[in-house]
Tab-separated table of C-alpha atoms in Angstrom:
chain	number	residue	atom	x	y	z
D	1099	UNK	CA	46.997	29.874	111.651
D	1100	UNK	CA	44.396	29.678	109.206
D	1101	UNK	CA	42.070	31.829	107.907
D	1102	UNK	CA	38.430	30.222	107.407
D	1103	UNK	CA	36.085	31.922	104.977
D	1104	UNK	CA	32.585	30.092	105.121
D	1105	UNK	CA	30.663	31.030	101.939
D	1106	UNK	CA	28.115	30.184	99.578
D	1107	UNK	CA	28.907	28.956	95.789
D	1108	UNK	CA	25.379	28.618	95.029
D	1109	UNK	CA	23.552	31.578	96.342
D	1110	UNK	CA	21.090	33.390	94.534
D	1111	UNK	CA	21.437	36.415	95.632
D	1112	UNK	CA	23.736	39.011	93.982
D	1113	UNK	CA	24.601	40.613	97.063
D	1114	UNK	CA	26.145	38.105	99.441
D	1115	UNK	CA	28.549	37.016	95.904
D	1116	UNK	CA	29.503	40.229	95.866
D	1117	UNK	CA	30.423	40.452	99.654
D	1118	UNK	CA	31.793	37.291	98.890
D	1119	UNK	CA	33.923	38.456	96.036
D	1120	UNK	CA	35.833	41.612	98.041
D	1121	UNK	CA	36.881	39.632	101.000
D	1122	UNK	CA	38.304	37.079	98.943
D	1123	UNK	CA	39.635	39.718	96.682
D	1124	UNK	CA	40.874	41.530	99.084
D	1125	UNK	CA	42.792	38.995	101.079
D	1126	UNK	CA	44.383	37.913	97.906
D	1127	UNK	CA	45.688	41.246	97.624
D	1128	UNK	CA	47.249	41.103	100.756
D	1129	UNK	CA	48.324	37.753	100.435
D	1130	UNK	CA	46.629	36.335	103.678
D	1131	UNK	CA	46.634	32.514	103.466
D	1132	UNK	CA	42.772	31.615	103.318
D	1133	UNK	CA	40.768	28.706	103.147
D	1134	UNK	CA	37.375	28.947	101.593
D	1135	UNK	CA	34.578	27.006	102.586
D	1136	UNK	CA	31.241	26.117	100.924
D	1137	UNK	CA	28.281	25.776	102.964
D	1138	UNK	CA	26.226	25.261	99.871
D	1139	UNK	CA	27.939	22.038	99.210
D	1140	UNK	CA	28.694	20.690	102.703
D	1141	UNK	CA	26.321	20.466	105.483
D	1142	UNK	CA	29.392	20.067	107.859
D	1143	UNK	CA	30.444	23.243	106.770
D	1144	UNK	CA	27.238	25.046	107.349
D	1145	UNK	CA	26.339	23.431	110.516
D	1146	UNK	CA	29.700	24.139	112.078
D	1147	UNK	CA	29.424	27.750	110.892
D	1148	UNK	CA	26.018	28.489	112.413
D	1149	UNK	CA	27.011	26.922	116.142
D	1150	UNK	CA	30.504	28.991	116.353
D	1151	UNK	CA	29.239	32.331	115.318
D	1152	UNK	CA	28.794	34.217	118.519
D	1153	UNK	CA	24.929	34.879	119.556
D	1154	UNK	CA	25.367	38.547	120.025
D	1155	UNK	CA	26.533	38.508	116.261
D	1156	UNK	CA	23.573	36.465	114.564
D	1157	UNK	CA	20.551	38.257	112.757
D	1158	UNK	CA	17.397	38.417	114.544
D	1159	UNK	CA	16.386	35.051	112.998
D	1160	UNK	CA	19.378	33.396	114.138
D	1161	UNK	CA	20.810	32.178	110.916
D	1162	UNK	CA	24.280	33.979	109.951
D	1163	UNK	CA	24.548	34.804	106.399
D	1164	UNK	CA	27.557	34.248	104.377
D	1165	UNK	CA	30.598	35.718	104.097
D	1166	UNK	CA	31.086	34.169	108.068
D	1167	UNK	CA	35.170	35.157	108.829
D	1168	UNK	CA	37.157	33.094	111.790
D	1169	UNK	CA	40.958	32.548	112.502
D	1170	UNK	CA	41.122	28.463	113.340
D	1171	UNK	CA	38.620	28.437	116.014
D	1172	UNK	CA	38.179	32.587	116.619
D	1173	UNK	CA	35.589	34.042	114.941
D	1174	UNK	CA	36.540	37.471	113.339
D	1175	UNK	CA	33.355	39.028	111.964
D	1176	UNK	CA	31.290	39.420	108.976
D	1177	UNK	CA	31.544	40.743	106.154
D	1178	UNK	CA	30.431	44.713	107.253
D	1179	UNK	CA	32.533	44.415	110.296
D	1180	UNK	CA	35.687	42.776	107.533
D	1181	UNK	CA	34.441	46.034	105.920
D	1182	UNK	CA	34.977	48.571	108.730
D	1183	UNK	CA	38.727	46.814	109.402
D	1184	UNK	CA	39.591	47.353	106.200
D	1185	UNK	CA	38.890	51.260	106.051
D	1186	UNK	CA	40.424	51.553	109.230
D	1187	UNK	CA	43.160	49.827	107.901
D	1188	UNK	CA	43.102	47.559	110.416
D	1189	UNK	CA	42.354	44.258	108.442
D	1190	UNK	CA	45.452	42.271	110.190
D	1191	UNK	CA	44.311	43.348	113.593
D	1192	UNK	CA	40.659	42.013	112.959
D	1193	UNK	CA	41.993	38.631	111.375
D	1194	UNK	CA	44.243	38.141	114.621
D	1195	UNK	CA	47.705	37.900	112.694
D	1196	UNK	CA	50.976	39.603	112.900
D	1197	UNK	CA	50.876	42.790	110.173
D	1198	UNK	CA	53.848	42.802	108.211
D	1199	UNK	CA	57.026	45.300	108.854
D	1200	UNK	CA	56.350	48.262	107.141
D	1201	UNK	CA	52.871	48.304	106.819
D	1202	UNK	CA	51.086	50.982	107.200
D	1203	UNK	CA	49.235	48.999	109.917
D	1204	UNK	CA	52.402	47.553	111.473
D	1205	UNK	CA	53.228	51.569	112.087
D	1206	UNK	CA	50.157	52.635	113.231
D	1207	UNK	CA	50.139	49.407	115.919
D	1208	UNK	CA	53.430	50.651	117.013
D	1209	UNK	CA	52.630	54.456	117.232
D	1210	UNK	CA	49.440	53.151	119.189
D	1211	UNK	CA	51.464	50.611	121.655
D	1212	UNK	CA	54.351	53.232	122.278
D	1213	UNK	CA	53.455	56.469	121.653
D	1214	UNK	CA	54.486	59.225	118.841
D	1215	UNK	CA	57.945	59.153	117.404
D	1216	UNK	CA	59.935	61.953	117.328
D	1217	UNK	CA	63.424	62.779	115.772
D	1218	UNK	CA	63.677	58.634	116.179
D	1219	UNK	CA	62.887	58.539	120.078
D	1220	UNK	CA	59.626	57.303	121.096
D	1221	UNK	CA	57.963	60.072	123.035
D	1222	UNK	CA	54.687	59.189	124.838
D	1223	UNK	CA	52.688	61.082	127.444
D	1224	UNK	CA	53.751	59.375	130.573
D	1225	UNK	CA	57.614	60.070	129.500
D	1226	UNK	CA	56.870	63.329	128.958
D	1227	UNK	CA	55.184	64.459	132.131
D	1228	UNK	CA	58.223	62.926	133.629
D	1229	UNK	CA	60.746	64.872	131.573
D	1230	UNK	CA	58.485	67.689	132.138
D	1231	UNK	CA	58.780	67.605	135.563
D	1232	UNK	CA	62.691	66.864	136.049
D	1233	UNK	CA	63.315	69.874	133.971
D	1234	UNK	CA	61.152	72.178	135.994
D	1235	UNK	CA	63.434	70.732	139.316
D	1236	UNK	CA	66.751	71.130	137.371
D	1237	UNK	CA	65.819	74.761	136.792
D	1238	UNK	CA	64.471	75.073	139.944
D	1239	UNK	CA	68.434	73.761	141.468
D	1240	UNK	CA	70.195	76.368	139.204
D	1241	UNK	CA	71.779	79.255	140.456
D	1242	UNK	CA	70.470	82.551	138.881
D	1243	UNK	CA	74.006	84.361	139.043
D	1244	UNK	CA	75.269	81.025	136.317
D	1245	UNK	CA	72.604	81.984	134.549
D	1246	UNK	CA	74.723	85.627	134.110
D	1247	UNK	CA	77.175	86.249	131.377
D	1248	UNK	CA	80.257	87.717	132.348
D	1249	UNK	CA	80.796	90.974	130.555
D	1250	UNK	CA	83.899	91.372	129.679
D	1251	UNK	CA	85.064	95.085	130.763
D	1252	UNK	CA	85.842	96.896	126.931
D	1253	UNK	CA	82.283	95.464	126.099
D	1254	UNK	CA	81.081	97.569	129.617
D	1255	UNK	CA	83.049	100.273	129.162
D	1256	UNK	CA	83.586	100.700	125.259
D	1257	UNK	CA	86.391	101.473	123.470
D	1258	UNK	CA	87.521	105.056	125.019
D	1259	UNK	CA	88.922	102.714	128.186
D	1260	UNK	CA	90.514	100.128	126.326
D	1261	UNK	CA	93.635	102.423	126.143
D	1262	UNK	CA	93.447	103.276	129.824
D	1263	UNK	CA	92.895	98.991	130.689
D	1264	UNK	CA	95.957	98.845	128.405
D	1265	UNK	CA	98.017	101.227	130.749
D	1266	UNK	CA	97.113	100.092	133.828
D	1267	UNK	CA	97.827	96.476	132.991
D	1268	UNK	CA	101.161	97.338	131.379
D	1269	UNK	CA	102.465	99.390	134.948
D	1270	UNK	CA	101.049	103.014	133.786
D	1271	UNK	CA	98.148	104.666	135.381
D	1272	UNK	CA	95.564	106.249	133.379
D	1273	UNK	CA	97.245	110.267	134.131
D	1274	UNK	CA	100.734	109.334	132.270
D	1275	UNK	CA	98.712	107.854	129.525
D	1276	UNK	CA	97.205	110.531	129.027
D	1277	UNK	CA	99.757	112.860	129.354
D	1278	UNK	CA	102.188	110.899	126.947
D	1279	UNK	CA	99.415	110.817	124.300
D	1280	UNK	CA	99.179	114.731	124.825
D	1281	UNK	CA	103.110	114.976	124.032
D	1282	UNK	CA	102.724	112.824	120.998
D	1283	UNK	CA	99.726	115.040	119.408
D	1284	UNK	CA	102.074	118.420	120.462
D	1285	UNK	CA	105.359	116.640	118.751
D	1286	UNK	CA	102.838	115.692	115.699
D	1287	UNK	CA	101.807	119.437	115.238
D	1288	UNK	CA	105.682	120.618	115.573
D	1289	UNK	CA	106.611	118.286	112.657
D	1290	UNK	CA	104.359	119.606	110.797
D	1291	UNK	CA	105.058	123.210	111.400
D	1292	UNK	CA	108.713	122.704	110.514
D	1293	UNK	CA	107.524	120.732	107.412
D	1294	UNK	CA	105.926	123.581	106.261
D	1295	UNK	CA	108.872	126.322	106.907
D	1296	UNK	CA	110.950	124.153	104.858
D	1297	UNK	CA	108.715	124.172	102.132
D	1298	UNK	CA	108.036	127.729	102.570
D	1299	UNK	CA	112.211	128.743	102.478
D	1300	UNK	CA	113.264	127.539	99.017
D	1301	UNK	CA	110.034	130.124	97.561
D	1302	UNK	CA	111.532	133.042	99.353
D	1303	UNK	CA	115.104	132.354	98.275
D	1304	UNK	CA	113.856	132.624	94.386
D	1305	UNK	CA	111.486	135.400	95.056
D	1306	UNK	CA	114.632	137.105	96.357
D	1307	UNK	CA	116.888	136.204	93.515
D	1308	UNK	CA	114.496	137.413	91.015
D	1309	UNK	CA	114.186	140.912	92.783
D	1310	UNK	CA	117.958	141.001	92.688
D	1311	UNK	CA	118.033	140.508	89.010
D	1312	UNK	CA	115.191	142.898	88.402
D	1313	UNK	CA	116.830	145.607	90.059
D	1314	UNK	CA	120.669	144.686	88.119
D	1315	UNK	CA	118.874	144.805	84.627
D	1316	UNK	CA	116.799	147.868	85.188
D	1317	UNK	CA	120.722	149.499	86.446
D	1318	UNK	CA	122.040	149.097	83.501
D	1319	UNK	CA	119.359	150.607	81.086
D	1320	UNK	CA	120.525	153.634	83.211
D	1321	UNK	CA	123.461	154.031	82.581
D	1322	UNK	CA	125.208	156.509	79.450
D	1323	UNK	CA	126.950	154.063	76.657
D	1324	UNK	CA	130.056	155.243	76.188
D	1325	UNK	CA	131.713	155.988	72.398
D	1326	UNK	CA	133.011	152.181	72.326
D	1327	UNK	CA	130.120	150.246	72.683
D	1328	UNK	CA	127.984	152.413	70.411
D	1329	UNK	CA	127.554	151.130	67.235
D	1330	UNK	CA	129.315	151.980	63.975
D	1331	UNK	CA	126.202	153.429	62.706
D	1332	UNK	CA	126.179	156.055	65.554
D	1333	UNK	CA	129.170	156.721	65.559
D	1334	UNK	CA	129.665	157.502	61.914
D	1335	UNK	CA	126.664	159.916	62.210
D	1336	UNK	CA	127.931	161.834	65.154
D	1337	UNK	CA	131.296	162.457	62.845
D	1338	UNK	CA	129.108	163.780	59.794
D	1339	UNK	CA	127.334	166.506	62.043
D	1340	UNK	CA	130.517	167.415	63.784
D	1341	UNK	CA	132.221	168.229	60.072
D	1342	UNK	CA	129.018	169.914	59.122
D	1343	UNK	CA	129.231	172.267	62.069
D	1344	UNK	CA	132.707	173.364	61.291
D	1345	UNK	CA	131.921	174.192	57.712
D	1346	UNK	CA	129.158	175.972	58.657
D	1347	UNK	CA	131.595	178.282	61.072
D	1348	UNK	CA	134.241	178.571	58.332
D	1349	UNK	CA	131.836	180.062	55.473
């Protein structure tokens, strides 16, 4: 297919080379095939340009102005309606060709044929109301008590029954538990009682061994020192007074 743009090479008037200029600018930039064609210059040209533009799309004097757009045979519009494609970034849509993958047209052509993409699944309304409503009837079918966690029994109970579970799983009821912890907590207390009267015996034993040997030294201060184990000294003394005594009686 090929793009036919009719225009004039000639024209006096600043504003239709301009128009002129922008589509063919423009379709160079997208690098759309084009063939331009001068009605200036061929009377073919302009002839077959006035008799294929639609009615509904002529000026009130019925002579179409240049830039004149058509695909082969197809007219596509002039240059304000080339204008309102291109803002809408629809320019491939109004020439009647394929846009290219990964356009920002191509996307927008596939969003608008199959609906909003999400998380790589195309997702549009009709798709949804359906989902919609088999979800609703899938809930619906559910039993509430599936719905329920089962609790498991410490997590109901706490942790003051997990010893008594314990028991009663392992062939005890909860009384002999008890009663065997009770015994453990009495033997407990007994250990520690004895602990503490052996501790408390070896004390005693020296307390009582140092009275002992208080009451053996303070003994023998007590008692009179006979003439052997006084000293020299002493007794030397003693023997002076004694001879002094006698002298005294003789004189």
């Amino acid at each position: 297919m090929v793009i036919k743009v009719f225009l004039a090479s000639s024209s006096g008037s600043t504003a239709i080379k301009k128009k002129q200029q922008d589509v063919l600018g423009f379709l160079e930039a997208l690098k759309v095939d084009y063939a331009p064609l001068d009605i200036a210059c061929n009377e073919d040209n302009r002839m077959w340009m006035r008799e294929n533009v639609p009615v509904e799309k002529k000026p009130t004097n019925g002579i179409p102005l240049p830039p004149q757009i058509f695909n082969e045979e197809s007219y596509c519009g002039d240059y304000e309606t080339f204008f309102d494609a291109k803002e809408d970034n629809a320019v491939y849509a109004f020439l009647g060709l394929p846009p290219p993958p990964g356009s920002k047209e191509a996307k927008e052509a596939y969003l608008l044929e199959n609906g909003p993409v999400e998380n790589g699944t195309i997702v549009n309304g009709t798709d949804d109301a359906e989902d919609e409503e088999n979800l609703e009837a899938e809930e619906e079918n559910i039993d509430d008590d599936t719905l329920k966690r089962e609790v498991p029994m410490e997590e109901c109970n706490g942790d003051e029954h997990t010893e008594e579970v314990e028991a009663e799983v392992g062939g005890e009821t909860g009384e002999e538990a008890a009663e065997e912890k009770v015994a453990e907590e009495k033997e407990a207390v007994e250990d520690t009682e004895e602990s503490l009267e052996n501790t408390k015996a070896p004390v005693k034993e020296e307390e009582a061994q140092e009275e002992a040997e208080d009451e053996e030294a303070k003994g023998e201060d007590d008692q009179p020192v006979s003439e052997e184990e006084e000293a020299p000294e002493v007794r030397g003394g003693r023997r002076r007074s004694d001879r002094g005594s006698r002298a005294g009686r003789r004189g």
